[in-house]
Amino acid sequence: MKSLADFPDANLRIFDRPPPPDHPRDIYLIGICGTGMGALAGLLTEAGFAVRGSDSNVYPPMSTFLQGRGITVYEGFSQQNLSPLPDLVIPGNSCVPTHVETTVARKHSLAQLSFPEALNHFFLKDRRSLVVAGTHGKTTTSGMLVHVLCSAGRDPGFMVGGVLQQFDKSFSVGTGSQFVTEGDEYDSSYFDKNPKFLHYAPHVGVVTSVEFDHADIYSSWEEYQQAFEAFADLIGEDGLLVVSGEDPVAVQLKTQSAPKWTYGIGVDYDVSARIIHTSEDGIAFDLIFQGNNLGQMKLPMNGSHNLRNALAVSAVTLHEGLNAEEIASGLASFPGVKRRQEILGEPGGILVVDDFAHHPTAVRATIEATRERWPHRRLLAVFEPRSNSSRRKVFETAYGEAFKDAACAYICSPPFRHNDDEEHFMDIHVVLDRIHQTGSKAKSFSSASSILDALIEDARPQDVILIMSNGSFSGLHQDLLTSLSDYWS
């Protein structure tokens, strides 16, 4: 990752930031309608702070979420929005140094914190920080960890990257000693290019996997690994590092002095699973801890990746003092996270499933889990390469292999944006050719509406349509449910 001094506008990124006041009366968030920033606004409000903010895109559901919590949101950015001047400004990750409101904050020497700095400052300092990191599975694992702790009578604080079904939100201040955070390796802000998870002071850290991602900010595979090495190194001697024993990079991570537990499917790990059977209702398995069988568990999810997530959660909760019965009860009752293999409906007998998958490994694992759950249904996989990283040439081969278990792939051609480099931009035709080589069918489309038309024409009762995107996909999900219902009524 670039240091601040390497940027041509370094003079706008490197500046003296006054420390935040002990008891800020007015906290201002720039880009407040982003998923993470909106959750932080809700968390701060729940903690009793007065919060306001601005964004260029103010619309439901985030606008109504913020309004319902009494948070003032200005539509559009302006220096007038910061009048009167707030006690603390938190710029969103998308803010650039020349942003009109960050410029005002610097001009008036206002206290500024990045998103992860603010989370640490207000919520992690006096808690046991449980941080779930890794290229894949962070949201499901952290959400499952929150649920198992709550099921056992704990009341952890949490901030995760998805909406937990049982709470219908992604955050809570909590009253217990633990705070669960999804540890993102993306950079922190325009004035702090360090990975977010380096701000979270983990007592217990989980690394689910380490596979190259975020090619827009990491210049190499080695640089990406170094971020996780720095994360592991933060854990003190009274803590614990939990890593996937099946991931060769994660296994090599070291702490200064804290113990390290591995997990995986098999019997050679500190925490492992012996699968009893799988079905549409989930996975039954024996939980093995350091050679001892703790009993049978039931996970109401499909896919070996979700079983590994459950093993990571089991390791953390064993370390936090939960017994086998409490873990079994928590896993069995986990209702899931929205947009993670979430069933949206079944109009005309066609099952529509939503998932956040966008990295090629996540796409492949999600397709495999969907096939495992509904083995007798035809699977139509719909994908939007939307993130800065997913639209890059480096992932063409991996995407070409990720769809091999789908009957047909429907891929929205990635948009070329102002900050894209043509040399490193994905060629959708290369991806399609590679998918065809695996024996699956594949089609590309210029828009969500053209994909919708093709799905209405192609889908038949008993099919599964799996939609994968880390964004709204231009409303394709609801449009598809409505159109299928009309077509097959």
Tab-separated table of C-alpha atoms in Angstrom:
chain	number	residue	atom	x	y	z
A	1	MET	CA	0.000	0.000	0.000
A	2	LYS	CA	1.208	3.524	-0.739
A	3	SER	CA	2.487	5.675	2.076
A	4	LEU	CA	0.936	9.119	2.299
A	5	ALA	CA	4.208	10.705	1.172
A	6	ASP	CA	3.981	8.842	-2.159
A	7	PHE	CA	0.814	10.646	-3.236
A	8	PRO	CA	1.161	13.748	-5.454
A	9	ASP	CA	-1.247	15.549	-3.099
A	10	ALA	CA	0.610	14.450	0.039
A	11	ASN	CA	0.445	17.983	1.432
A	12	LEU	CA	-3.344	17.554	1.738
A	13	ARG	CA	-3.083	14.102	3.338
A	14	ILE	CA	-0.372	14.762	5.903
A	15	PHE	CA	-1.452	17.340	8.463
A	16	ASP	CA	-1.772	17.792	12.207
A	17	ARG	CA	-4.985	16.250	13.465
A	18	PRO	CA	-6.147	17.487	16.867
A	19	PRO	CA	-7.185	14.661	19.219
A	20	PRO	CA	-10.938	14.127	19.548
A	21	PRO	CA	-12.578	15.699	22.603
A	22	ASP	CA	-13.373	13.341	25.468
A	23	HIS	CA	-17.091	14.044	25.193
A	24	PRO	CA	-17.929	15.343	21.706
A	25	ARG	CA	-21.365	16.912	21.544
A	26	ASP	CA	-21.645	16.953	17.747
A	27	ILE	CA	-20.169	14.263	15.461
A	28	TYR	CA	-20.295	14.767	11.692
A	29	LEU	CA	-19.950	11.887	9.172
A	30	ILE	CA	-19.063	12.602	5.547
A	31	GLY	CA	-20.605	9.918	3.338
A	32	ILE	CA	-23.037	8.881	6.058
A	33	CYS	CA	-25.252	6.753	3.790
A	34	GLY	CA	-22.563	4.195	3.028
A	35	THR	CA	-23.195	0.772	4.555
A	36	GLY	CA	-20.375	0.993	7.094
A	37	MET	CA	-20.740	4.699	7.800
A	38	GLY	CA	-24.490	4.389	8.326
A	39	ALA	CA	-23.895	1.557	10.791
A	40	LEU	CA	-21.293	3.645	12.621
A	41	ALA	CA	-23.773	6.520	12.787
A	42	GLY	CA	-26.330	4.163	14.314
A	43	LEU	CA	-23.781	2.810	16.781
A	44	LEU	CA	-22.748	6.316	17.884
A	45	THR	CA	-26.382	7.344	18.279
A	46	GLU	CA	-27.121	4.206	20.308
A	47	ALA	CA	-24.202	5.188	22.558
A	48	GLY	CA	-25.800	8.584	23.195
A	49	PHE	CA	-23.890	10.882	20.845
A	50	ALA	CA	-25.485	13.549	18.652
A	51	VAL	CA	-24.769	12.627	15.037
A	52	ARG	CA	-25.371	14.287	11.681
A	53	GLY	CA	-23.837	13.938	8.246
A	54	SER	CA	-24.030	14.266	4.496
A	55	ASP	CA	-24.024	12.192	1.327
A	56	SER	CA	-24.553	12.578	-2.404
A	57	ASN	CA	-26.934	9.607	-2.588
A	58	VAL	CA	-29.648	9.833	0.047
A	59	TYR	CA	-32.332	7.202	-0.506
A	60	PRO	CA	-33.976	4.235	1.242
A	61	PRO	CA	-33.283	2.004	2.988
A	62	MET	CA	-30.353	3.887	4.563
A	63	SER	CA	-32.067	7.277	4.500
A	64	THR	CA	-35.092	5.936	6.380
A	65	PHE	CA	-32.833	4.009	8.764
A	66	LEU	CA	-30.973	7.200	9.707
A	67	GLN	CA	-34.124	9.313	9.842
A	68	GLY	CA	-35.733	6.805	12.186
A	69	ARG	CA	-32.869	7.338	14.620
A	70	GLY	CA	-33.186	11.114	14.565
A	71	ILE	CA	-30.003	11.629	12.537
A	72	THR	CA	-29.942	14.723	10.306
A	73	VAL	CA	-28.709	13.941	6.796
A	74	TYR	CA	-27.815	16.677	4.294
A	75	GLU	CA	-28.243	15.695	0.654
A	76	GLY	CA	-25.186	16.821	-1.256
A	77	PHE	CA	-21.894	18.188	0.033
A	78	SER	CA	-21.371	21.826	0.994
A	79	GLN	CA	-19.297	23.881	3.398
A	80	GLN	CA	-22.586	25.191	4.821
A	81	ASN	CA	-23.385	21.682	6.052
A	82	LEU	CA	-20.645	22.014	8.670
A	83	SER	CA	-22.182	25.137	10.197
A	84	PRO	CA	-22.094	25.224	13.125
A	85	LEU	CA	-18.720	23.511	13.202
A	86	PRO	CA	-18.879	20.003	14.705
A	87	ASP	CA	-16.605	18.730	17.481
A	88	LEU	CA	-15.458	15.747	15.408
A	89	VAL	CA	-15.479	14.863	11.710
A	90	ILE	CA	-15.341	11.279	10.396
A	91	PRO	CA	-14.734	11.224	6.611
A	92	GLY	CA	-15.862	8.147	4.727
A	93	ASN	CA	-13.326	6.019	2.881
A	94	SER	CA	-14.403	7.386	-0.493
A	95	CYS	CA	-13.543	10.987	0.462
A	96	VAL	CA	-10.621	12.544	-1.396
A	97	PRO	CA	-8.394	15.308	0.029
A	98	THR	CA	-10.034	17.967	-2.148
A	99	HIS	CA	-13.560	17.072	-0.995
A	100	VAL	CA	-15.333	20.307	-0.061
A	101	GLU	CA	-16.181	19.139	3.450
A	102	THR	CA	-12.811	17.583	4.284
A	103	THR	CA	-11.293	20.850	3.111
A	104	VAL	CA	-13.436	22.747	5.629
A	105	ALA	CA	-12.414	20.343	8.385
A	106	ARG	CA	-8.705	20.903	7.671
A	107	LYS	CA	-9.108	24.662	7.278
A	108	HIS	CA	-10.669	24.952	10.745
A	109	SER	CA	-8.322	22.370	12.325
A	110	LEU	CA	-11.247	20.219	13.382
A	111	ALA	CA	-10.621	16.878	15.070
A	112	GLN	CA	-10.857	14.081	12.486
A	113	LEU	CA	-10.896	10.307	12.854
A	114	SER	CA	-11.142	7.622	10.205
A	115	PHE	CA	-13.937	5.042	10.471
A	116	PRO	CA	-11.732	2.393	12.183
A	117	GLU	CA	-10.102	4.959	14.462
A	118	ALA	CA	-13.548	6.107	15.608
A	119	LEU	CA	-14.703	2.535	16.221
A	120	ASN	CA	-11.646	1.875	18.348
A	121	HIS	CA	-11.801	5.208	20.184
A	122	PHE	CA	-15.440	4.977	21.233
A	123	PHE	CA	-16.138	1.243	21.508
A	124	LEU	CA	-13.062	-1.012	21.706
A	125	LYS	CA	-10.772	0.550	24.288
A	126	ASP	CA	-12.347	-1.017	27.371
A	127	ARG	CA	-13.698	-4.218	25.781
A	128	ARG	CA	-12.324	-7.614	24.794
A	129	SER	CA	-11.837	-7.016	21.095
A	130	LEU	CA	-12.710	-10.101	19.011
A	131	VAL	CA	-11.744	-9.390	15.397
A	132	VAL	CA	-12.635	-11.616	12.441
A	133	ALA	CA	-10.322	-11.022	9.475
A	134	GLY	CA	-9.613	-12.869	6.236
A	135	THR	CA	-10.227	-12.570	2.518
A	136	HIS	CA	-13.402	-14.679	2.679
A	137	GLY	CA	-16.116	-15.446	5.218
A	138	LYS	CA	-15.656	-12.459	7.520
A	139	THR	CA	-19.280	-11.371	7.662
A	140	THR	CA	-20.835	-14.803	8.160
A	141	THR	CA	-18.202	-15.780	10.737
A	142	SER	CA	-18.491	-12.561	12.741
A	143	GLY	CA	-22.306	-12.689	12.577
A	144	MET	CA	-22.296	-16.315	13.713
A	145	LEU	CA	-19.905	-15.430	16.550
A	146	VAL	CA	-22.246	-12.676	17.748
A	147	HIS	CA	-25.202	-15.054	17.668
A	148	VAL	CA	-23.468	-17.857	19.576
A	149	LEU	CA	-22.317	-15.422	22.277
A	150	CYS	CA	-25.830	-13.955	22.574
A	151	SER	CA	-27.386	-17.411	22.648
A	152	ALA	CA	-25.147	-18.233	25.623
A	153	GLY	CA	-26.371	-15.185	27.537
A	154	ARG	CA	-23.559	-12.797	26.682
A	155	ASP	CA	-24.404	-9.392	25.292
A	156	PRO	CA	-21.470	-8.448	23.046
A	157	GLY	CA	-21.138	-5.206	21.214
A	158	PHE	CA	-20.644	-5.719	17.514
A	159	MET	CA	-20.035	-4.118	14.147
A	160	VAL	CA	-20.216	-6.475	11.178
A	161	GLY	CA	-20.506	-6.047	7.440
A	162	GLY	CA	-23.995	-7.470	7.033
A	163	VAL	CA	-27.425	-7.270	8.606
A	164	LEU	CA	-27.891	-10.028	11.198
A	165	GLN	CA	-31.287	-11.661	10.787
A	166	GLN	CA	-32.055	-11.891	14.499
A	167	PHE	CA	-31.363	-8.192	15.142
A	168	ASP	CA	-32.255	-6.714	11.735
A	169	LYS	CA	-29.153	-4.525	12.045
A	170	SER	CA	-25.377	-4.826	11.774
A	171	PHE	CA	-24.308	-3.204	15.044
A	172	SER	CA	-24.963	-2.951	18.766
A	173	VAL	CA	-23.196	-1.247	21.658
A	174	GLY	CA	-23.920	-4.236	23.905
A	175	THR	CA	-23.333	-4.461	27.633
A	176	GLY	CA	-20.984	-7.456	27.781
A	177	SER	CA	-17.214	-7.496	27.978
A	178	GLN	CA	-16.711	-8.584	24.351
A	179	PHE	CA	-16.958	-6.542	21.174
A	180	VAL	CA	-17.017	-8.410	17.845
A	181	THR	CA	-15.680	-6.576	14.805
A	182	GLU	CA	-15.411	-7.636	11.193
A	183	GLY	CA	-11.799	-6.790	10.378
A	184	ASP	CA	-11.492	-5.363	6.878
A	185	GLU	CA	-8.054	-5.143	5.241
A	186	TYR	CA	-9.049	-2.199	3.019
A	187	ASP	CA	-7.391	1.145	3.740
A	188	SER	CA	-8.799	3.530	6.347
A	189	SER	CA	-9.147	7.021	4.870
A	190	TYR	CA	-7.504	9.596	2.658
A	191	PHE	CA	-5.221	10.568	5.587
A	192	ASP	CA	-4.579	7.005	6.780
A	193	LYS	CA	-3.694	4.304	4.231
A	194	ASN	CA	-3.201	1.579	6.848
A	195	PRO	CA	-5.602	-1.404	6.741
A	196	LYS	CA	-8.680	-0.891	8.879
A	197	PHE	CA	-8.098	-3.987	10.994
A	198	LEU	CA	-4.811	-2.634	12.335
A	199	HIS	CA	-6.851	-0.152	14.395
A	200	TYR	CA	-8.943	-2.758	16.227
A	201	ALA	CA	-6.463	-3.878	18.948
A	202	PRO	CA	-7.493	-7.559	18.874
A	203	HIS	CA	-7.440	-9.678	22.016
A	204	VAL	CA	-8.583	-12.570	19.833
A	205	GLY	CA	-8.003	-12.500	16.101
A	206	VAL	CA	-9.410	-14.839	13.462
A	207	VAL	CA	-7.924	-15.215	9.983
A	208	THR	CA	-10.267	-17.268	7.804
A	209	SER	CA	-8.134	-17.162	4.650
A	210	VAL	CA	-5.506	-15.101	2.860
A	211	GLU	CA	-5.944	-14.854	-0.904
A	212	PHE	CA	-5.028	-11.856	-3.036
A	213	ASP	CA	-7.761	-9.215	-3.159
A	214	HIS	CA	-8.175	-5.444	-3.384
A	215	ALA	CA	-5.815	-5.137	-6.317
A	216	ASP	CA	-6.754	-1.461	-6.476
A	217	ILE	CA	-4.817	-0.662	-3.293
A	218	TYR	CA	-2.355	-3.553	-2.833
A	219	SER	CA	0.378	-3.535	-5.451
A	220	SER	CA	1.407	-7.169	-4.953
A	221	TRP	CA	0.576	-10.478	-3.314
A	222	GLU	CA	3.495	-9.962	-0.922
A	223	GLU	CA	2.161	-6.599	0.204
A	224	TYR	CA	-1.263	-8.120	0.805
A	225	GLN	CA	0.234	-10.871	2.988
A	226	GLN	CA	2.199	-8.308	4.979
A	227	ALA	CA	-1.054	-6.671	6.087
A	228	PHE	CA	-2.199	-9.928	7.700
A	229	GLU	CA	1.211	-10.489	9.246
A	230	ALA	CA	0.936	-7.069	10.881
A	231	PHE	CA	-2.569	-7.930	12.111
A	232	ALA	CA	-1.434	-11.202	13.728
A	233	ASP	CA	1.460	-9.399	15.356
A	234	LEU	CA	-0.947	-7.146	17.282
A	235	ILE	CA	-2.268	-9.978	19.482
A	236	GLY	CA	-0.793	-9.998	22.986
A	237	GLU	CA	0.281	-12.909	25.146
A	238	ASP	CA	-3.092	-13.127	26.899
A	239	GLY	CA	-4.921	-13.380	23.565
A	240	LEU	CA	-5.361	-15.973	20.829
A	241	LEU	CA	-4.835	-16.200	17.087
A	242	VAL	CA	-7.301	-18.524	15.323
A	243	VAL	CA	-6.393	-19.465	11.741
A	244	SER	CA	-7.617	-21.828	9.069
A	245	GLY	CA	-5.350	-24.856	9.177
A	246	GLU	CA	-6.232	-25.508	5.535
A	247	ASP	CA	-4.898	-22.153	4.329
A	248	PRO	CA	-1.098	-22.317	3.894
A	249	VAL	CA	-0.603	-18.563	4.273
A	250	ALA	CA	-2.811	-18.249	7.354
A	251	VAL	CA	-0.995	-21.162	9.024
A	252	GLN	CA	2.317	-19.319	8.680
A	253	LEU	CA	1.093	-16.217	10.515
A	254	LYS	CA	2.791	-15.632	13.842
A	255	THR	CA	2.109	-13.616	16.962
A	256	GLN	CA	4.614	-12.060	19.354
A	257	SER	CA	3.709	-14.455	22.164
A	258	ALA	CA	0.022	-15.384	21.954
A	259	PRO	CA	-0.968	-19.006	21.296
A	260	LYS	CA	-2.321	-20.008	17.872
A	261	TRP	CA	-5.125	-22.488	17.239
A	262	THR	CA	-5.864	-23.995	13.849
A	263	TYR	CA	-9.224	-25.202	12.601
A	264	GLY	CA	-10.409	-27.249	9.639
A	265	ILE	CA	-12.347	-30.264	8.429
A	266	GLY	CA	-10.477	-33.355	9.578
A	267	VAL	CA	-8.726	-34.501	12.755
A	268	ASP	CA	-5.330	-32.805	12.570
A	269	TYR	CA	-6.327	-29.376	13.849
A	270	ASP	CA	-6.919	-27.849	17.270
A	271	VAL	CA	-10.591	-27.498	16.354
A	272	SER	CA	-11.978	-29.777	13.665
A	273	ALA	CA	-15.166	-31.311	12.318
A	274	ARG	CA	-16.018	-34.886	11.510
A	275	ILE	CA	-18.982	-34.665	9.118
A	276	ILE	CA	-21.859	-37.015	9.919
A	277	HIS	CA	-24.211	-36.071	7.081
A	278	THR	CA	-25.382	-33.161	4.942
A	279	SER	CA	-28.873	-32.331	3.699
A	280	GLU	CA	-30.937	-29.431	2.472
A	281	ASP	CA	-31.365	-28.485	6.143
A	282	GLY	CA	-27.643	-28.158	6.800
A	283	ILE	CA	-24.658	-30.098	8.145
A	284	ALA	CA	-24.451	-32.447	11.138
A	285	PHE	CA	-20.937	-32.950	12.498
A	286	ASP	CA	-18.918	-33.923	15.544
A	287	LEU	CA	-16.873	-31.079	17.039
A	288	ILE	CA	-13.356	-32.211	17.936
A	289	PHE	CA	-11.228	-30.017	20.232
A	290	GLN	CA	-7.575	-30.987	20.620
A	291	GLY	CA	-8.401	-34.645	20.086
A	292	ASN	CA	-11.526	-34.734	22.298
A	293	ASN	CA	-14.997	-35.199	20.817
A	294	LEU	CA	-17.228	-32.486	22.307
A	295	GLY	CA	-20.376	-33.949	20.771
A	296	GLN	CA	-22.631	-33.583	17.762
A	297	MET	CA	-23.408	-30.166	16.328
A	298	LYS	CA	-25.927	-29.042	13.698
A	299	LEU	CA	-25.289	-26.093	11.400
A	300	PRO	CA	-28.399	-24.950	9.484
A	301	MET	CA	-26.287	-23.858	6.492
A	302	ASN	CA	-24.711	-25.605	3.517
A	303	GLY	CA	-21.227	-25.531	2.084
A	304	SER	CA	-17.867	-26.580	3.475
A	305	HIS	CA	-16.898	-22.906	3.711
A	306	ASN	CA	-19.733	-22.309	6.178
A	307	LEU	CA	-18.707	-25.361	8.203
A	308	ARG	CA	-15.215	-23.874	8.448
A	309	ASN	CA	-16.758	-20.573	9.573
A	310	ALA	CA	-18.548	-22.494	12.331
A	311	LEU	CA	-15.269	-24.094	13.407
A	312	ALA	CA	-13.616	-20.679	13.700
A	313	VAL	CA	-16.531	-19.531	15.867
A	314	SER	CA	-16.253	-22.677	17.978
A	315	ALA	CA	-12.561	-21.982	18.591
A	316	VAL	CA	-13.180	-18.393	19.696
A	317	THR	CA	-16.112	-19.232	21.942
A	318	LEU	CA	-14.260	-22.134	23.585
A	319	HIS	CA	-11.470	-19.680	24.374
A	320	GLU	CA	-14.052	-17.205	25.717
A	321	GLY	CA	-15.376	-19.805	28.181
A	322	LEU	CA	-18.455	-21.258	26.475
A	323	ASN	CA	-19.093	-24.978	26.870
A	324	ALA	CA	-20.010	-27.484	24.166
A	325	GLU	CA	-23.738	-27.349	24.931
A	326	GLU	CA	-23.804	-23.556	24.591
A	327	ILE	CA	-21.915	-23.713	21.289
A	328	ALA	CA	-24.209	-26.458	19.953
A	329	SER	CA	-27.318	-24.459	20.851
A	330	GLY	CA	-25.940	-21.294	19.271
A	331	LEU	CA	-24.869	-22.913	16.009
A	332	ALA	CA	-28.137	-24.826	15.613
A	333	SER	CA	-30.224	-21.662	16.019
A	334	PHE	CA	-28.156	-19.340	13.814
A	335	PRO	CA	-30.645	-17.629	11.459
A	336	GLY	CA	-27.983	-16.308	9.120
A	337	VAL	CA	-26.970	-12.960	7.678
A	338	LYS	CA	-28.937	-11.088	5.063
A	339	ARG	CA	-27.471	-11.341	1.561
A	340	ARG	CA	-25.589	-14.541	2.432
A	341	GLN	CA	-27.416	-17.389	0.645
A	342	GLU	CA	-30.646	-15.576	1.533
A	343	ILE	CA	-33.790	-16.997	-0.037
A	344	LEU	CA	-35.786	-14.087	-1.448
A	345	GLY	CA	-38.778	-16.009	-2.796
A	346	GLU	CA	-39.993	-18.783	-5.088
A	347	PRO	CA	-42.337	-17.288	-7.687
A	348	GLY	CA	-43.607	-19.870	-10.168
A	349	GLY	CA	-41.578	-22.564	-8.416
A	350	ILE	CA	-38.306	-20.768	-9.309
A	351	LEU	CA	-36.134	-20.231	-6.236
A	352	VAL	CA	-34.372	-16.843	-6.110
A	353	VAL	CA	-31.331	-16.656	-3.809
A	354	ASP	CA	-29.228	-13.577	-2.990
A	355	ASP	CA	-25.553	-13.582	-2.005
A	356	PHE	CA	-22.867	-10.935	-1.513
A	357	ALA	CA	-20.133	-13.044	-3.192
A	358	HIS	CA	-17.844	-11.113	-5.521
A	359	HIS	CA	-14.290	-12.492	-5.183
A	360	PRO	CA	-13.847	-15.509	-7.511
A	361	THR	CA	-13.170	-17.889	-4.619
A	362	ALA	CA	-16.347	-16.715	-2.865
A	363	VAL	CA	-18.323	-17.050	-6.110
A	364	ARG	CA	-17.104	-20.628	-6.554
A	365	ALA	CA	-17.822	-21.576	-2.925
A	366	THR	CA	-21.302	-20.034	-3.041
A	367	ILE	CA	-22.175	-21.911	-6.233
A	368	GLU	CA	-20.888	-25.168	-4.715
A	369	ALA	CA	-22.938	-24.646	-1.551
A	370	THR	CA	-26.051	-23.865	-3.594
A	371	ARG	CA	-25.602	-27.048	-5.624
A	372	GLU	CA	-25.104	-29.017	-2.406
A	373	ARG	CA	-28.285	-27.588	-0.903
A	374	TRP	CA	-30.464	-28.125	-3.985
A	375	PRO	CA	-28.710	-30.899	-5.926
A	376	HIS	CA	-31.701	-31.776	-8.115
A	377	ARG	CA	-32.420	-28.261	-9.358
A	378	ARG	CA	-30.834	-26.511	-12.336
A	379	LEU	CA	-28.648	-23.613	-11.200
A	380	LEU	CA	-28.572	-20.303	-13.074
A	381	ALA	CA	-25.786	-18.108	-11.664
A	382	VAL	CA	-26.049	-14.330	-12.097
A	383	PHE	CA	-23.017	-12.172	-11.335
A	384	GLU	CA	-22.101	-8.488	-11.291
A	385	PRO	CA	-18.346	-7.735	-11.160
A	386	ARG	CA	-18.836	-4.396	-9.455
A	387	SER	CA	-16.023	-3.797	-6.960
A	388	ASN	CA	-12.777	-2.082	-7.967
A	389	SER	CA	-10.897	-5.340	-7.511
A	390	SER	CA	-13.354	-7.739	-9.183
A	391	ARG	CA	-13.234	-5.815	-12.479
A	392	ARG	CA	-9.492	-6.405	-12.920
A	393	LYS	CA	-7.740	-8.615	-15.439
A	394	VAL	CA	-5.847	-10.468	-12.704
A	395	PHE	CA	-9.036	-12.409	-11.854
A	396	GLU	CA	-10.093	-13.427	-15.389
A	397	THR	CA	-8.861	-17.018	-15.089
A	398	ALA	CA	-10.277	-17.491	-11.580
A	399	TYR	CA	-13.711	-16.221	-12.610
A	400	GLY	CA	-13.605	-18.471	-15.657
A	401	GLU	CA	-13.288	-21.486	-13.354
A	402	ALA	CA	-15.662	-20.289	-10.620
A	403	PHE	CA	-18.862	-20.995	-12.584
A	404	LYS	CA	-18.129	-24.588	-13.590
A	405	ASP	CA	-20.905	-26.013	-11.369
A	406	ALA	CA	-23.599	-23.707	-12.768
A	407	ALA	CA	-25.781	-24.724	-15.695
A	408	CYS	CA	-25.406	-21.216	-17.079
A	409	ALA	CA	-23.680	-18.002	-15.994
A	410	TYR	CA	-25.260	-14.603	-16.665
A	411	ILE	CA	-22.578	-11.942	-16.217
A	412	CYS	CA	-23.093	-8.205	-16.358
A	413	SER	CA	-20.225	-6.610	-18.298
A	414	PRO	CA	-18.148	-4.551	-15.852
A	415	PRO	CA	-18.432	-0.793	-16.301
A	416	PHE	CA	-15.249	1.104	-17.133
A	417	ARG	CA	-14.943	3.936	-14.625
A	418	HIS	CA	-12.876	7.103	-14.536
A	419	ASN	CA	-10.285	5.594	-12.187
A	420	ASP	CA	-9.836	2.346	-14.153
A	421	ASP	CA	-6.657	1.414	-15.990
A	422	GLU	CA	-7.459	-0.065	-19.411
A	423	GLU	CA	-4.339	-2.252	-19.330
A	424	HIS	CA	-5.507	-3.998	-16.145
A	425	PHE	CA	-9.252	-4.022	-16.885
A	426	MET	CA	-11.161	-7.297	-17.196
A	427	ASP	CA	-11.951	-8.597	-20.689
A	428	ILE	CA	-15.390	-10.191	-20.278
A	429	HIS	CA	-14.894	-12.270	-23.434
A	430	VAL	CA	-11.855	-13.984	-21.904
A	431	VAL	CA	-13.971	-14.885	-18.868
A	432	LEU	CA	-16.767	-16.270	-21.053
A	433	ASP	CA	-14.340	-18.355	-23.101
A	434	ARG	CA	-12.862	-19.896	-19.953
A	435	ILE	CA	-16.308	-20.714	-18.589
A	436	HIS	CA	-17.210	-22.430	-21.851
A	437	GLN	CA	-13.999	-24.480	-21.591
A	438	THR	CA	-15.233	-25.907	-18.265
A	439	GLY	CA	-18.369	-27.202	-19.996
A	440	SER	CA	-20.802	-24.602	-18.648
A	441	LYS	CA	-22.765	-22.078	-20.638
A	442	ALA	CA	-22.182	-18.355	-20.165
A	443	LYS	CA	-23.596	-15.105	-21.491
A	444	SER	CA	-22.669	-11.461	-20.957
A	445	PHE	CA	-25.078	-8.542	-20.769
A	446	SER	CA	-24.739	-4.795	-20.850
A	447	SER	CA	-27.233	-4.105	-18.055
A	448	ALA	CA	-29.336	-5.598	-15.291
A	449	SER	CA	-32.478	-5.070	-17.361
A	450	SER	CA	-31.115	-7.178	-20.221
A	451	ILE	CA	-30.205	-9.941	-17.747
A	452	LEU	CA	-33.757	-9.753	-16.408
A	453	ASP	CA	-35.210	-10.295	-19.879
A	454	ALA	CA	-32.947	-13.313	-20.466
A	455	LEU	CA	-33.802	-14.885	-17.109
A	456	ILE	CA	-37.541	-14.535	-17.691
A	457	GLU	CA	-37.093	-16.289	-21.024
A	458	ASP	CA	-34.736	-19.034	-19.760
A	459	ALA	CA	-35.906	-19.889	-16.235
A	460	ARG	CA	-38.263	-22.778	-15.605
A	461	PRO	CA	-40.022	-24.135	-12.477
A	462	GLN	CA	-37.637	-25.968	-10.104
A	463	ASP	CA	-34.671	-23.836	-11.216
A	464	VAL	CA	-32.526	-21.925	-8.704
A	465	ILE	CA	-31.448	-18.427	-9.703
A	466	LEU	CA	-28.445	-17.354	-7.628
A	467	ILE	CA	-27.744	-13.608	-7.791
A	468	MET	CA	-24.257	-12.542	-6.663
A	469	SER	CA	-23.261	-8.896	-6.207
A	470	ASN	CA	-21.805	-6.671	-3.505
A	471	GLY	CA	-24.201	-3.912	-4.558
A	472	SER	CA	-27.846	-3.369	-5.414
A	473	PHE	CA	-27.482	-4.753	-8.987
A	474	SER	CA	-29.765	-1.913	-10.153
A	475	GLY	CA	-32.733	-3.449	-8.348
A	476	LEU	CA	-32.513	-6.748	-10.243
A	477	HIS	CA	-33.540	-8.842	-7.224
A	478	GLN	CA	-36.970	-7.280	-6.736
A	479	ASP	CA	-37.554	-6.796	-10.464
A	480	LEU	CA	-36.905	-10.501	-11.001
A	481	LEU	CA	-39.277	-11.583	-8.229
A	482	THR	CA	-42.019	-9.351	-9.617
A	483	SER	CA	-41.493	-10.362	-13.236
A	484	LEU	CA	-41.357	-14.085	-12.483
A	485	SER	CA	-44.510	-13.815	-10.418
A	486	ASP	CA	-46.318	-12.024	-13.252
A	487	TYR	CA	-44.986	-14.386	-15.931
A	488	TRP	CA	-45.904	-17.615	-14.136
A	489	SER	CA	-49.175	-16.496	-12.543
